CSV table of C-alpha atoms in Angstrom, one decimal:
chain,number,residue,atom,x,y,z
P,1094,MET,CA,65.5,34.9,124.4
P,1095,LEU,CA,65.4,33.6,120.8
P,1096,ASP,CA,67.6,30.5,121.6
P,1097,THR,CA,65.1,29.7,124.5
P,1098,LEU,CA,62.0,30.6,122.5
P,1099,PRO,CA,61.7,27.1,120.7
P,1100,GLN,CA,61.9,25.1,123.7
P,1101,TRP,CA,58.7,26.9,125.6
P,1102,LEU,CA,56.9,27.8,122.3
P,1103,PRO,CA,55.5,24.3,121.6
P,1104,HIS,CA,53.9,24.2,125.2
P,1105,CYS,CA,52.2,27.9,125.1
P,1106,PRO,CA,49.2,28.8,123.2
P,1107,ARG,CA,49.5,30.6,119.9
P,1108,TRP,CA,48.1,33.9,121.1
P,1109,THR,CA,50.7,34.1,124.0
P,1110,TRP,CA,53.5,33.7,121.7
P,1111,LEU,CA,52.4,36.7,119.5
P,1112,LEU,CA,51.7,38.7,122.7
P,1113,SER,CA,55.4,38.3,123.8
P,1114,VAL,CA,56.9,39.2,120.6
P,1115,GLY,CA,54.8,42.3,120.2
P,1116,THR,CA,55.7,43.4,123.7
P,1117,VAL,CA,59.6,42.9,122.9
P,1118,LEU,CA,59.1,45.0,119.6
P,1119,LEU,CA,57.4,47.7,121.6
P,1120,TRP,CA,59.9,47.9,124.3
P,1121,LEU,CA,63.1,48.2,122.3
P,1122,PRO,CA,62.3,51.6,120.5
P,1123,LEU,CA,60.9,53.0,123.5
P,1124,SER,CA,63.9,52.3,125.4
P,1125,HIS,CA,66.0,53.8,122.7
P,1126,THR,CA,64.0,57.2,122.8
P,1127,THR,CA,63.6,57.8,126.3
P,1128,THR,CA,67.0,57.0,127.5
P,1129,SER,CA,68.9,60.4,127.7
P,1130,PRO,CA,72.4,58.8,128.0
P,1131,LEU,CA,72.1,57.5,124.6
P,1132,ASN,CA,71.7,60.9,123.1
P,1133,CYS,CA,74.5,62.4,125.3
P,1134,HIS,CA,76.9,59.7,124.0
P,1135,LYS,CA,76.0,59.6,120.5
P,1136,ILE,CA,74.9,63.2,119.5
P,1137,CYS,CA,75.7,65.7,122.6
P,1138,ILE,CA,78.0,66.0,125.2
P,1139,CYS,CA,76.3,66.2,128.6
P,1140,ALA,CA,78.2,67.6,131.8
P,1141,SER,CA,75.8,67.6,134.6
P,1142,ASN,CA,73.2,70.2,133.5
P,1143,ILE,CA,74.8,71.3,130.5
P,1144,VAL,CA,74.0,69.8,126.9
P,1145,SER,CA,76.5,70.4,124.2
P,1146,CYS,CA,75.8,69.7,120.6
P,1147,SER,CA,78.0,71.9,119.1
P,1148,LYS,CA,79.8,71.3,115.8
P,1149,MET,CA,77.8,68.1,115.1
P,1150,ASN,CA,76.8,69.0,111.6
P,1151,LEU,CA,73.0,68.9,112.8
P,1152,SER,CA,70.3,70.0,110.5
P,1153,ASP,CA,67.5,69.4,113.3
P,1154,VAL,CA,67.4,70.0,117.1
P,1155,PRO,CA,67.6,66.6,118.8
P,1156,LEU,CA,64.4,65.5,120.5
P,1157,HIS,CA,63.8,64.9,124.2
P,1158,ILE,CA,66.3,67.2,125.7
P,1159,PRO,CA,66.7,66.3,129.6
P,1160,SER,CA,64.2,68.5,131.6
P,1161,TYR,CA,67.2,69.2,134.0
P,1162,THR,CA,68.9,71.1,131.5
P,1163,VAL,CA,70.1,74.8,132.2
P,1164,VAL,CA,72.5,75.3,129.3
P,1165,LEU,CA,71.9,74.1,125.9
P,1166,ASP,CA,74.7,74.6,123.0
P,1167,LEU,CA,73.3,74.3,119.5
P,1168,SER,CA,76.0,76.3,118.0
P,1169,TYR,CA,78.1,75.8,114.9
P,1170,ASN,CA,75.5,73.4,113.1
P,1171,GLU,CA,73.3,73.6,110.2
P,1172,LEU,CA,70.0,74.4,111.5
P,1173,LYS,CA,67.8,76.6,109.1
P,1174,ARG,CA,64.5,77.0,111.0
P,1175,LEU,CA,63.8,77.1,114.8
P,1176,LYS,CA,59.9,75.7,114.7
P,1177,SER,CA,57.4,75.6,117.5
P,1178,GLU,CA,58.0,71.7,117.8
P,1179,TRP,CA,61.8,71.9,118.0
P,1180,THR,CA,61.4,71.1,121.8
P,1181,PRO,CA,58.0,69.1,122.6
P,1182,ASP,CA,59.0,68.9,126.4
P,1183,ARG,CA,58.9,71.7,128.7
P,1184,LEU,CA,62.2,72.7,129.7
P,1185,PRO,CA,61.7,74.8,133.0
P,1186,ASN,CA,65.3,74.9,133.9
P,1187,LEU,CA,66.8,76.2,130.7
P,1188,HIS,CA,68.5,79.6,131.3
P,1189,ASN,CA,71.1,79.6,128.4
P,1190,LEU,CA,70.3,78.8,124.8
P,1191,LEU,CA,72.9,79.2,122.2
P,1192,VAL,CA,72.3,78.8,118.7
P,1193,SER,CA,74.7,81.0,116.9
P,1194,HIS,CA,76.7,80.2,113.9
P,1195,ASN,CA,74.0,78.4,112.0
P,1196,GLU,CA,72.0,79.0,108.7
P,1197,MET,CA,68.4,80.1,110.3
P,1198,THR,CA,66.3,82.3,108.4
P,1199,PHE,CA,63.3,81.6,110.2
P,1200,LEU,CA,61.8,81.8,113.9
P,1201,SER,CA,58.5,80.7,114.5
P,1202,SER,CA,56.2,82.8,116.9
P,1203,GLU,CA,55.9,79.8,119.1
P,1204,ALA,CA,59.5,78.9,119.0
P,1205,PHE,CA,59.8,79.9,122.7
P,1206,VAL,CA,56.8,78.8,124.3
P,1207,ASN,CA,58.5,76.0,126.2
P,1208,VAL,CA,61.3,77.6,127.2
P,1209,LYS,CA,59.9,80.7,129.0
P,1210,HIS,CA,62.5,80.9,131.7
P,1211,LEU,CA,65.5,81.8,129.5
P,1212,ARG,CA,68.0,84.7,130.6
P,1213,TYR,CA,70.2,84.4,127.9
P,1214,LEU,CA,69.7,83.7,124.2
P,1215,ASP,CA,72.3,83.8,121.6
P,1216,LEU,CA,70.9,84.0,117.9
P,1217,SER,CA,74.0,85.6,116.6
P,1218,SER,CA,75.8,84.8,113.2
P,1219,ASN,CA,72.6,83.6,111.3
P,1220,GLN,CA,70.8,84.6,108.3
P,1221,LEU,CA,67.8,86.2,110.2
P,1222,ARG,CA,66.1,89.0,108.0
P,1223,GLN,CA,63.2,90.5,110.1
P,1224,LEU,CA,61.8,90.2,113.7
P,1225,ASP,CA,58.1,89.8,114.0
P,1226,GLU,CA,55.9,91.4,116.8
P,1227,PHE,CA,55.5,88.2,118.8
P,1228,VAL,CA,58.4,86.2,118.3
P,1229,PHE,CA,59.9,87.1,121.8
P,1230,GLU,CA,56.9,87.4,123.5
P,1231,PRO,CA,57.2,84.5,126.1
P,1232,LEU,CA,60.6,85.3,127.1
P,1233,VAL,CA,59.7,87.8,129.7
P,1234,ASN,CA,62.7,86.9,131.9
P,1235,LEU,CA,65.2,87.2,129.2
P,1236,GLU,CA,68.3,89.6,130.3
P,1237,VAL,CA,70.6,89.2,127.3
P,1238,LEU,CA,69.7,88.8,123.7
P,1239,LEU,CA,72.5,88.4,121.0
P,1240,LEU,CA,71.4,89.3,117.2
P,1241,TYR,CA,74.5,90.6,115.9
P,1242,ASN,CA,76.0,89.5,112.5
P,1243,ASN,CA,72.5,88.8,111.0
P,1244,ARG,CA,70.7,90.2,107.8
P,1245,ILE,CA,68.0,92.0,109.9
P,1246,THR,CA,66.3,95.0,107.9
P,1247,THR,CA,63.0,95.3,109.6
P,1248,ILE,CA,62.2,95.3,113.5
P,1249,ASP,CA,58.7,95.4,114.5
P,1250,ARG,CA,58.1,98.2,117.0
P,1251,ALA,CA,56.4,95.7,119.4
P,1252,ALA,CA,59.1,93.0,118.9
P,1253,PHE,CA,60.8,93.6,122.4
P,1254,ILE,CA,57.8,95.2,124.2
P,1255,THR,CA,57.2,92.4,126.8
P,1256,MET,CA,60.8,91.9,127.5
P,1257,ILE,CA,60.8,93.7,130.6
P,1258,ASN,CA,63.7,92.3,132.3
P,1259,LEU,CA,66.2,92.7,129.2
P,1260,GLN,CA,69.3,94.3,130.1
P,1261,LYS,CA,71.5,93.9,126.9
P,1262,LEU,CA,70.5,94.0,123.3
P,1263,TYR,CA,73.0,93.4,120.5
P,1264,LEU,CA,72.1,94.4,116.9
P,1265,SER,CA,75.3,95.4,115.5
P,1266,GLN,CA,76.4,94.3,112.1
P,1267,ASN,CA,72.9,93.8,110.5
P,1268,GLN,CA,71.3,96.2,107.9
P,1269,ILE,CA,69.0,98.3,110.1
P,1270,SER,CA,68.2,101.6,108.8
P,1271,ARG,CA,65.9,102.9,111.6
P,1272,PHE,CA,67.0,103.6,115.0
P,1273,PRO,CA,64.6,101.7,117.6
P,1274,THR,CA,63.4,104.8,119.4
P,1275,GLU,CA,60.9,102.8,121.0
P,1276,LEU,CA,63.5,101.2,123.2
P,1277,ILE,CA,64.7,104.4,124.7
P,1278,LYS,CA,61.8,106.6,124.3
P,1279,ASP,CA,60.5,107.9,128.1
P,1280,LYS,CA,57.3,106.2,128.2
P,1281,SER,CA,58.0,103.2,126.2
P,1282,ARG,CA,61.5,102.6,127.5
P,1283,LEU,CA,62.6,99.3,128.7
P,1284,ASP,CA,63.5,100.1,132.5
P,1285,LYS,CA,66.1,97.7,132.9
P,1286,LEU,CA,67.9,98.3,129.5
P,1287,SER,CA,71.6,99.4,130.2
P,1288,LEU,CA,73.2,98.4,126.7
P,1289,LEU,CA,72.1,98.8,123.4
P,1290,ASP,CA,74.5,98.1,120.5
P,1291,ILE,CA,73.2,99.3,117.0
P,1292,SER,CA,76.5,99.8,115.5
P,1293,SER,CA,77.8,99.0,111.9
P,1294,ASN,CA,74.4,99.0,110.5
P,1295,ARG,CA,72.5,101.7,108.0
P,1296,VAL,CA,71.4,104.3,110.5
P,1297,ALA,CA,71.6,107.8,109.1
P,1298,VAL,CA,69.2,109.9,111.3
P,1299,LEU,CA,69.5,109.8,115.1
P,1300,PRO,CA,66.8,110.8,117.6
P,1301,ILE,CA,69.0,113.5,119.0
P,1302,ASP,CA,66.6,114.9,121.5
P,1303,GLU,CA,65.8,111.5,123.0
P,1304,LEU,CA,69.2,110.6,123.4
P,1305,ARG,CA,70.1,113.7,125.0
P,1306,ASN,CA,67.7,113.2,127.8
P,1307,LEU,CA,68.5,109.9,128.5
P,1308,PRO,CA,70.1,108.7,132.0
P,1309,ALA,CA,73.9,108.4,132.0
P,1310,TYR,CA,73.6,104.8,132.7
P,1311,ILE,CA,72.0,104.1,129.3
P,1312,LYS,CA,74.2,106.5,127.3
P,1313,ASN,CA,77.1,104.7,128.9
P,1314,GLY,CA,76.1,101.7,127.0
P,1315,LEU,CA,74.4,103.0,123.9
P,1316,TYR,CA,76.9,102.4,120.9
P,1317,PHE,CA,76.0,103.6,117.5
P,1318,HIS,CA,79.3,104.0,115.9
P,1319,SER,CA,80.1,103.0,112.1
P,1320,ASN,CA,76.9,104.1,110.9
P,1321,PRO,CA,76.5,106.6,107.6
P,1322,LEU,CA,75.3,109.4,110.0
P,1323,HIS,CA,74.4,112.8,108.6
P,1324,CYS,CA,76.8,115.5,109.7
P,1325,ASN,CA,75.5,118.3,111.6
P,1326,CYS,CA,76.5,120.3,114.9
P,1327,ASP,CA,73.7,118.8,116.9
P,1328,LEU,CA,75.5,115.2,116.6
P,1329,TYR,CA,79.0,117.0,117.4
P,1330,THR,CA,77.3,118.4,120.4
P,1331,LEU,CA,75.9,115.2,121.6
P,1332,LEU,CA,79.1,113.1,121.0
P,1333,ALA,CA,81.2,116.0,122.7
P,1334,HIS,CA,79.3,116.0,125.7
P,1335,TRP,CA,79.5,112.2,126.1
P,1336,TYR,CA,83.2,112.4,125.7
P,1337,ILE,CA,83.4,114.9,128.4
P,1338,ARG,CA,81.6,112.9,130.8
P,1339,ASN,CA,83.8,109.9,130.1
P,1340,LEU,CA,81.0,107.7,128.9
P,1341,ASN,CA,82.4,104.4,127.7
P,1342,SER,CA,80.2,104.4,124.3
P,1343,ALA,CA,82.0,107.7,123.3
P,1344,VAL,CA,85.6,107.2,124.6
P,1345,ASP,CA,86.1,103.5,123.6
P,1346,PHE,CA,84.9,104.2,120.1
P,1347,LYS,CA,85.8,107.7,119.2
P,1348,ASP,CA,87.7,107.1,116.1
P,1349,ASP,CA,84.8,105.0,114.8
P,1350,TYR,CA,82.2,107.6,114.8
P,1351,THR,CA,82.1,109.2,111.3
P,1352,CYS,CA,79.4,110.9,109.7
P,1353,VAL,CA,78.6,111.8,105.9
P,1354,LEU,CA,79.0,115.5,105.1
P,1355,PRO,CA,76.1,117.1,102.9
P,1356,GLY,CA,76.7,117.2,99.4
P,1357,PRO,CA,76.6,115.0,96.3
P,1358,GLN,CA,80.1,113.5,97.0
P,1359,LYS,CA,78.8,111.8,100.2
P,1360,THR,CA,82.3,112.4,102.0
P,1361,GLN,CA,82.8,110.4,105.4
P,1362,VAL,CA,84.7,112.4,107.9
P,1363,PRO,CA,85.0,111.8,111.9
P,1364,ALA,CA,82.3,113.4,113.7
P,1365,PHE,CA,84.7,114.7,116.3
P,1366,ASP,CA,86.2,116.9,113.8
P,1367,LEU,CA,83.2,118.9,112.9
P,1368,SER,CA,84.0,121.5,115.3
P,1369,SER,CA,87.0,123.0,113.2
P,1370,ASP,CA,87.9,121.3,109.9
P,1371,TYR,CA,84.4,120.7,108.3
P,1372,MET,CA,81.6,122.5,109.6
P,1373,ASN,CA,83.0,124.7,112.3
P,1374,CYS,CA,80.6,123.6,114.9
P,1375,SER,CA,81.1,125.4,118.6
P,1376,THR,CA,83.2,124.1,120.7
P,1377,PHE,CA,81.3,122.1,123.4
P,1378,LYS,CA,81.6,123.1,126.9
P,1379,GLU,CA,79.7,121.7,129.9
P,1380,GLU,CA,76.8,123.9,130.6
P,1381,GLU,CA,76.0,125.4,134.2
P,1382,GLU,CA,72.7,124.9,136.2
P,1383,GLU,CA,70.8,128.1,136.6
P,1384,ALA,CA,68.3,129.0,139.2
P,1385,PHE,CA,66.3,131.8,140.6
P,1386,LEU,CA,65.6,133.0,144.2
P,1387,GLU,CA,63.1,131.2,146.3
P,1388,GLN,CA,62.5,128.6,143.8
P,1389,SER,CA,62.8,124.8,144.5
P,1390,LEU,CA,65.7,123.1,142.6
P,1391,LEU,CA,66.5,119.3,141.9
P,1392,LEU,CA,70.3,118.6,141.1
P,1393,ARG,CA,70.7,115.1,139.8
P,1394,CYS,CA,73.6,112.7,140.3
P,1395,ASP,CA,73.4,111.2,137.0
P,1396,THR,CA,75.6,108.2,137.3
P,1397,LYS,CA,77.1,105.9,134.6
P,1398,HIS,CA,76.0,102.8,136.9
P,1399,ARG,CA,72.8,101.8,138.6
P,1400,ASN,CA,72.4,101.1,142.4
P,1401,MET,CA,75.0,103.2,143.4
P,1402,PHE,CA,75.2,104.8,147.1
P,1403,LYS,CA,75.4,108.8,146.7
P,1404,THR,CA,76.4,111.8,149.3
P,1405,TRP,CA,76.8,115.3,148.6
P,1406,THR,CA,78.9,118.3,149.6
P,1407,LEU,CA,77.7,121.9,149.2
P,1408,PRO,CA,79.9,124.9,148.2
P,1409,GLY,CA,82.8,125.2,150.4
P,1410,ASN,CA,83.0,121.3,150.5
P,1411,VAL,CA,80.1,121.5,153.5
P,1412,PRO,CA,78.6,118.0,153.7
P,1413,VAL,CA,74.9,117.5,153.4
P,1414,ILE,CA,73.6,115.8,156.6
P,1415,ALA,CA,70.1,114.6,157.2
P,1416,GLY,CA,68.1,115.9,160.2
P,1417,THR,CA,69.8,119.4,160.1
P,1418,ASN,CA,68.0,122.5,159.1
P,1419,GLN,CA,70.0,122.7,155.8
P,1420,THR,CA,67.8,123.9,152.8
P,1421,ALA,CA,69.4,121.0,150.6
P,1422,LYS,CA,68.4,117.5,151.4
P,1423,VAL,CA,69.4,114.3,149.6
P,1424,SER,CA,66.3,112.5,148.2
P,1425,ASN,CA,65.7,108.5,148.2
P,1426,ASP,CA,67.0,108.2,144.6
P,1427,GLY,CA,70.2,110.1,145.5
P,1428,ASN,CA,69.3,113.3,143.9
P,1429,LEU,CA,69.8,116.6,145.8
P,1430,LEU,CA,66.8,119.1,146.5
P,1431,VAL,CA,67.5,122.6,147.3
P,1432,ASN,CA,64.5,124.5,148.7
P,1433,PRO,CA,64.2,127.3,148.6
P,1434,VAL,CA,67.2,128.8,146.4
P,1435,LYS,CA,69.1,131.6,148.2
P,1436,THR,CA,71.7,133.9,147.0
P,1437,ASP,CA,74.6,132.2,148.8
P,1438,ASP,CA,73.7,128.7,147.2
P,1439,SER,CA,76.0,129.7,144.0
P,1440,GLY,CA,78.9,127.5,143.8
P,1441,THR,CA,80.0,124.1,142.8
P,1442,TYR,CA,78.1,121.0,144.2
P,1443,THR,CA,79.7,117.5,144.3
P,1444,CYS,CA,78.1,114.2,144.3
P,1445,PHE,CA,80.3,111.2,145.4
P,1446,ALA,CA,78.7,107.8,144.0
P,1447,THR,CA,80.1,104.6,145.1
P,1448,SER,CA,79.6,101.0,145.0
P,1449,GLU,CA,81.5,97.6,145.6
P,1450,ALA,CA,83.1,97.8,141.9
P,1451,PHE,CA,82.7,101.4,140.9
P,1452,ASN,CA,83.5,105.0,142.2
P,1453,GLU,CA,82.4,108.4,140.3
P,1454,THR,CA,82.5,111.6,141.2
P,1455,ILE,CA,79.9,114.4,139.6
P,1456,TYR,CA,80.6,118.3,139.7
P,1457,ILE,CA,77.5,120.6,139.1
P,1458,VAL,CA,78.1,124.3,139.0
P,1459,LEU,CA,75.0,126.3,140.3
P,1460,LYS,CA,74.4,130.1,139.3
P,1461,VAL,CA,71.6,131.8,141.2
P,1462,TYR,CA,69.9,134.9,139.7
P,1463,ASN,CA,69.4,137.7,142.6
P,1464,PHE,CA,65.7,138.0,141.6
P,1465,THR,CA,62.9,135.5,141.6
P,1466,MET,CA,61.4,133.8,138.7
P,1467,HIS,CA,58.2,135.5,139.1
P,1468,ARG,CA,59.5,139.0,139.4
P,1469,SER,CA,61.6,138.7,136.0
P,1470,GLY,CA,58.7,140.1,134.3
P,1471,GLU,CA,58.5,142.9,136.6
P,1472,THR,CA,61.9,143.9,135.9
P,1473,LEU,CA,61.3,143.7,132.2
P,1474,ASN,CA,58.3,146.1,132.7
P,1475,THR,CA,60.3,148.5,134.6
P,1476,ALA,CA,63.0,148.7,132.1
P,1477,TYR,CA,60.3,149.3,129.4
P,1478,THR,CA,59.0,152.0,131.5
P,1479,THR,CA,62.3,153.9,132.3
P,1480,LEU,CA,63.0,153.7,128.5
P,1481,VAL,CA,59.6,155.1,127.7
P,1482,GLY,CA,60.4,157.9,130.2
P,1483,CYS,CA,63.7,158.8,129.0
P,1484,LEU,CA,62.1,159.2,125.2
P,1485,ALA,CA,59.5,161.3,126.6
P,1486,SER,CA,62.0,163.5,128.6
P,1487,VAL,CA,64.3,164.0,125.3
P,1488,VAL,CA,61.2,165.0,123.3
P,1489,MET,CA,60.1,167.4,125.9
P,1490,VAL,CA,63.6,169.0,125.8
P,1491,LEU,CA,63.5,169.1,121.9
P,1492,MET,CA,60.1,170.8,122.1
P,1493,TYR,CA,61.3,173.2,124.4
P,1494,LEU,CA,64.4,174.1,122.4
P,1495,TYR,CA,62.8,174.2,119.1
P,1496,LEU,CA,59.3,175.2,119.7
P,1497,THR,CA,59.7,178.0,122.3
P,1498,PRO,CA,56.4,180.0,122.7
P,1499,CYS,CA,57.9,183.2,122.4
P,1500,ARG,CA,60.3,184.5,120.1
P,1501,CYS,CA,61.5,187.8,119.6
P,1502,PHE,CA,59.3,188.8,116.8
P,1503,CYS,CA,56.1,188.3,119.3
P,1504,CYS,CA,58.0,190.2,122.1
P,1505,PRO,CA,56.8,193.5,123.2
P,1506,ASN,CA,58.4,196.6,121.6
P,1507,LYS,CA,59.0,194.7,118.6
P,1508,GLY,CA,58.7,197.9,116.6
P,1509,LYS,CA,61.7,199.6,117.8
P,1510,GLY,CA,64.4,200.3,115.4
P,1511,ARG,CA,67.9,199.0,114.8
P,1512,GLY,CA,69.4,200.8,117.6
P,1513,GLU,CA,67.0,199.6,120.1
P,1514,ASP,CA,67.8,196.0,120.0
P,1515,SER,CA,67.3,194.5,123.5
P,1516,ILE,CA,68.9,191.5,125.1
P,1517,HIS,CA,66.3,189.3,123.6
P,1518,SER,CA,67.7,189.8,120.2
P,1519,SER,CA,71.3,190.1,121.0
P,1520,MET,CA,71.9,187.2,123.3
P,1521,LEU,CA,68.9,184.8,122.6
P,1522,SER,CA,68.4,184.8,119.1
P,1523,VAL,CA,69.9,182.2,117.0
P,1524,THR,CA,71.2,185.0,114.5
P,1525,PRO,CA,72.2,188.1,116.5
P,1526,THR,CA,71.6,191.7,115.2
P,1527,HIS,CA,75.1,192.8,116.1
P,1528,GLU,CA,77.9,192.4,113.5
P,1529,ASP,CA,80.8,192.1,116.0
P,1530,PRO,CA,82.5,188.7,115.7
P,1531,ALA,CA,83.8,189.1,119.2
P,1532,LEU,CA,80.4,189.9,120.4
P,1533,LYS,CA,79.0,186.6,118.7
P,1534,ALA,CA,81.8,184.7,120.1
P,1535,GLU,CA,80.9,186.1,123.6
P,1536,ILE,CA,77.3,185.3,123.2
P,1537,ASN,CA,77.5,181.9,121.9
P,1538,ARG,CA,79.5,180.8,125.3
P,1539,HIS,CA,77.2,182.0,127.9
P,1540,VAL,CA,73.8,181.5,129.4
P,1541,ALA,CA,71.7,184.3,130.0
P,1542,PHE,CA,68.8,184.4,132.7
P,1543,ILE,CA,66.0,187.0,131.6
P,1544,ASP,CA,65.0,189.1,134.5
P,1545,SER,CA,61.1,189.2,135.0
P,1546,LYS,CA,61.5,192.7,136.4
P,1547,ASN,CA,61.7,195.9,133.9
P,1548,SER,CA,65.5,196.1,134.4
P,1549,GLN,CA,66.2,197.6,130.9
P,1550,GLY,CA,67.5,200.9,129.9
P,1551,GLN,CA,65.8,203.2,127.4
P,1552,ASN,CA,67.8,201.9,124.9
P,1553,GLY,CA,66.6,198.3,125.5
P,1554,LYS,CA,70.0,197.0,127.1
P,1555,LEU,CA,70.2,195.2,130.5
P,1556,ASN,CA,71.6,197.5,133.1
P,1557,PRO,CA,72.9,195.1,136.0
P,1558,ASN,CA,72.9,197.7,138.5
P,1559,GLY,CA,69.2,198.5,137.9
P,1560,ASP,CA,69.9,202.3,137.1
P,1561,GLU,CA,68.9,204.1,133.8
P,1562,ASP,CA,71.0,206.5,132.1
P,1563,GLU,CA,68.5,209.1,130.5
P,1564,GLU,CA,71.3,211.4,129.1
P,1565,ASP,CA,72.2,208.6,126.6
P,1566,GLU,CA,69.1,208.9,124.7
P,1567,GLU,CA,70.5,211.9,122.6
P,1568,GLU,CA,73.9,209.9,121.7
P,1569,ASP,CA,74.3,208.0,118.7
P,1570,GLN,CA,72.5,204.6,119.1
P,1571,ASP,CA,74.6,202.4,117.1
P,1572,ALA,CA,77.9,203.5,118.9
P,1573,GLU,CA,76.3,203.4,122.3
P,1574,ALA,CA,74.8,199.8,121.6
P,1575,GLY,CA,78.5,198.7,120.9
P,1576,SER,CA,80.1,200.1,124.0
P,1577,LEU,CA,77.5,199.1,126.4
P,1578,MET,CA,77.4,195.5,125.0
P,1579,LYS,CA,81.1,195.2,125.4
P,1580,GLY,CA,81.0,196.9,128.8
P,1581,LYS,CA,78.1,196.5,131.0
P,1582,ARG,CA,77.2,193.2,129.6
P,1583,LYS,CA,80.5,191.7,130.3
P,1584,LYS,CA,80.1,193.0,133.8
P,1585,SER,CA,77.0,191.2,134.0
P,1586,VAL,CA,78.2,187.9,132.6
P,1587,ALA,CA,81.4,188.1,135.0
P,1588,GLU,CA,79.3,188.4,138.0
P,1589,SER,CA,77.5,185.1,139.6
P,1590,ILE,CA,74.7,183.8,137.8
P,1591,SER,CA,72.8,184.2,141.0
P,1592,SER,CA,73.2,188.0,140.5
P,1593,VAL,CA,70.3,187.4,137.9
P,1594,PHE,CA,67.4,185.4,138.4
P,1595,SER,CA,64.6,183.9,136.1
P,1596,ASP,CA,62.5,180.9,136.0
P,1597,THR,CA,63.5,180.0,132.4
P,1598,PRO,CA,67.2,179.6,131.4
P,1599,MET,CA,67.7,179.8,127.9
P,1600,VAL,CA,70.6,178.1,126.2
P,1601,VAL,CA,72.2,179.8,122.8
């Protein structure tokens, strides 16, 4: 064009020549910046909808990335900041963005405004120190976020709140000292989150209660090994439970779960050894389910994976079939509802969970108590009443034995002489009047029933035959008392208890 320009230049007006030159100058840079093949050949490698700019020693992101790009690889460069204008054009088809192994220390709050459809974001192996509140706000479709091997110390509690489709979050190998409880807490938990890796950080305290109540599919992908955790039996019980359930997070990294013992030395020991060598924690056993009669019970098939097809069998390998008169029914979410609970519902229930890639079997042992939940209080009241009744009976017996209303000193004929001792004084008194040792032994071994009738002889001794011997009044009273006590009283004792009758037995 320059060769031909001198030939027609003298025949054209001056303004026409200036306009032509200006148009050429404007056209050249425009064609250089808008033609994507130039960028692909000089800076990046383009393969269909993949643009790879890896290992190009880039300090800034190339401008004018093609709008059809699905995968953009900027890893292994020298990028220090990801500003809001790093891509002035919207990239509606960009799903994967790889910015790992750079030197980034800053993420703009508007860095992802033009890439809202990202599903996979790799920011690992950089020098990020904190995650602000709104940095990931536009990424509502993101499923996987890699932030491991940074220098993150602070995570805002609302940093991931808008990422409702996030499934996997990698935060390992940072300097995080607070466990992000908001990610797993019941009311603020991300519903689709199935993997959270916070291993190799500085976390010392875990929210044990929150972790214990998590679904199995979250526990299966929750990694917190290689942290300076405080040793306690709750930590051991939690890990032992996960290990018995064969959860990947506990089985795959069993030897990497360590904790720090209390004390100034800060000794680090294996967490699974707390049951014996260090803290003598109780050996964990899977607890049984408990239920009461007539209540409604829900047995959960807590599988390690989502979207599993679940079937149940009752004790005795009886399958649960829909549309029958069984008290157990499978709900829409695969759990088993037993309503009402009966005595013969005790036993082992089995849940079979299947999918195209996984099979899992879960056993639940149910123990049914033989009383209703509402009657448990009544049972306690009945036992209390029975105890009070027994104590009252004991008190009454003691009162009867030691507070008898009528003793020998208050009985009639208390003015009789030594020889006129009656059976009241010889058999019912704690200290008998008679001095015969054989008589004492005989008295202490028997129960005497006092006849309400006047069946005494004139010497005050019991006459079992009902007769009185008046002639014996003249004889020596002491000798006669001894002979009668050895003779007639033994005859009375030898006979059946029914031969004497009284309403009040007296035990001496």
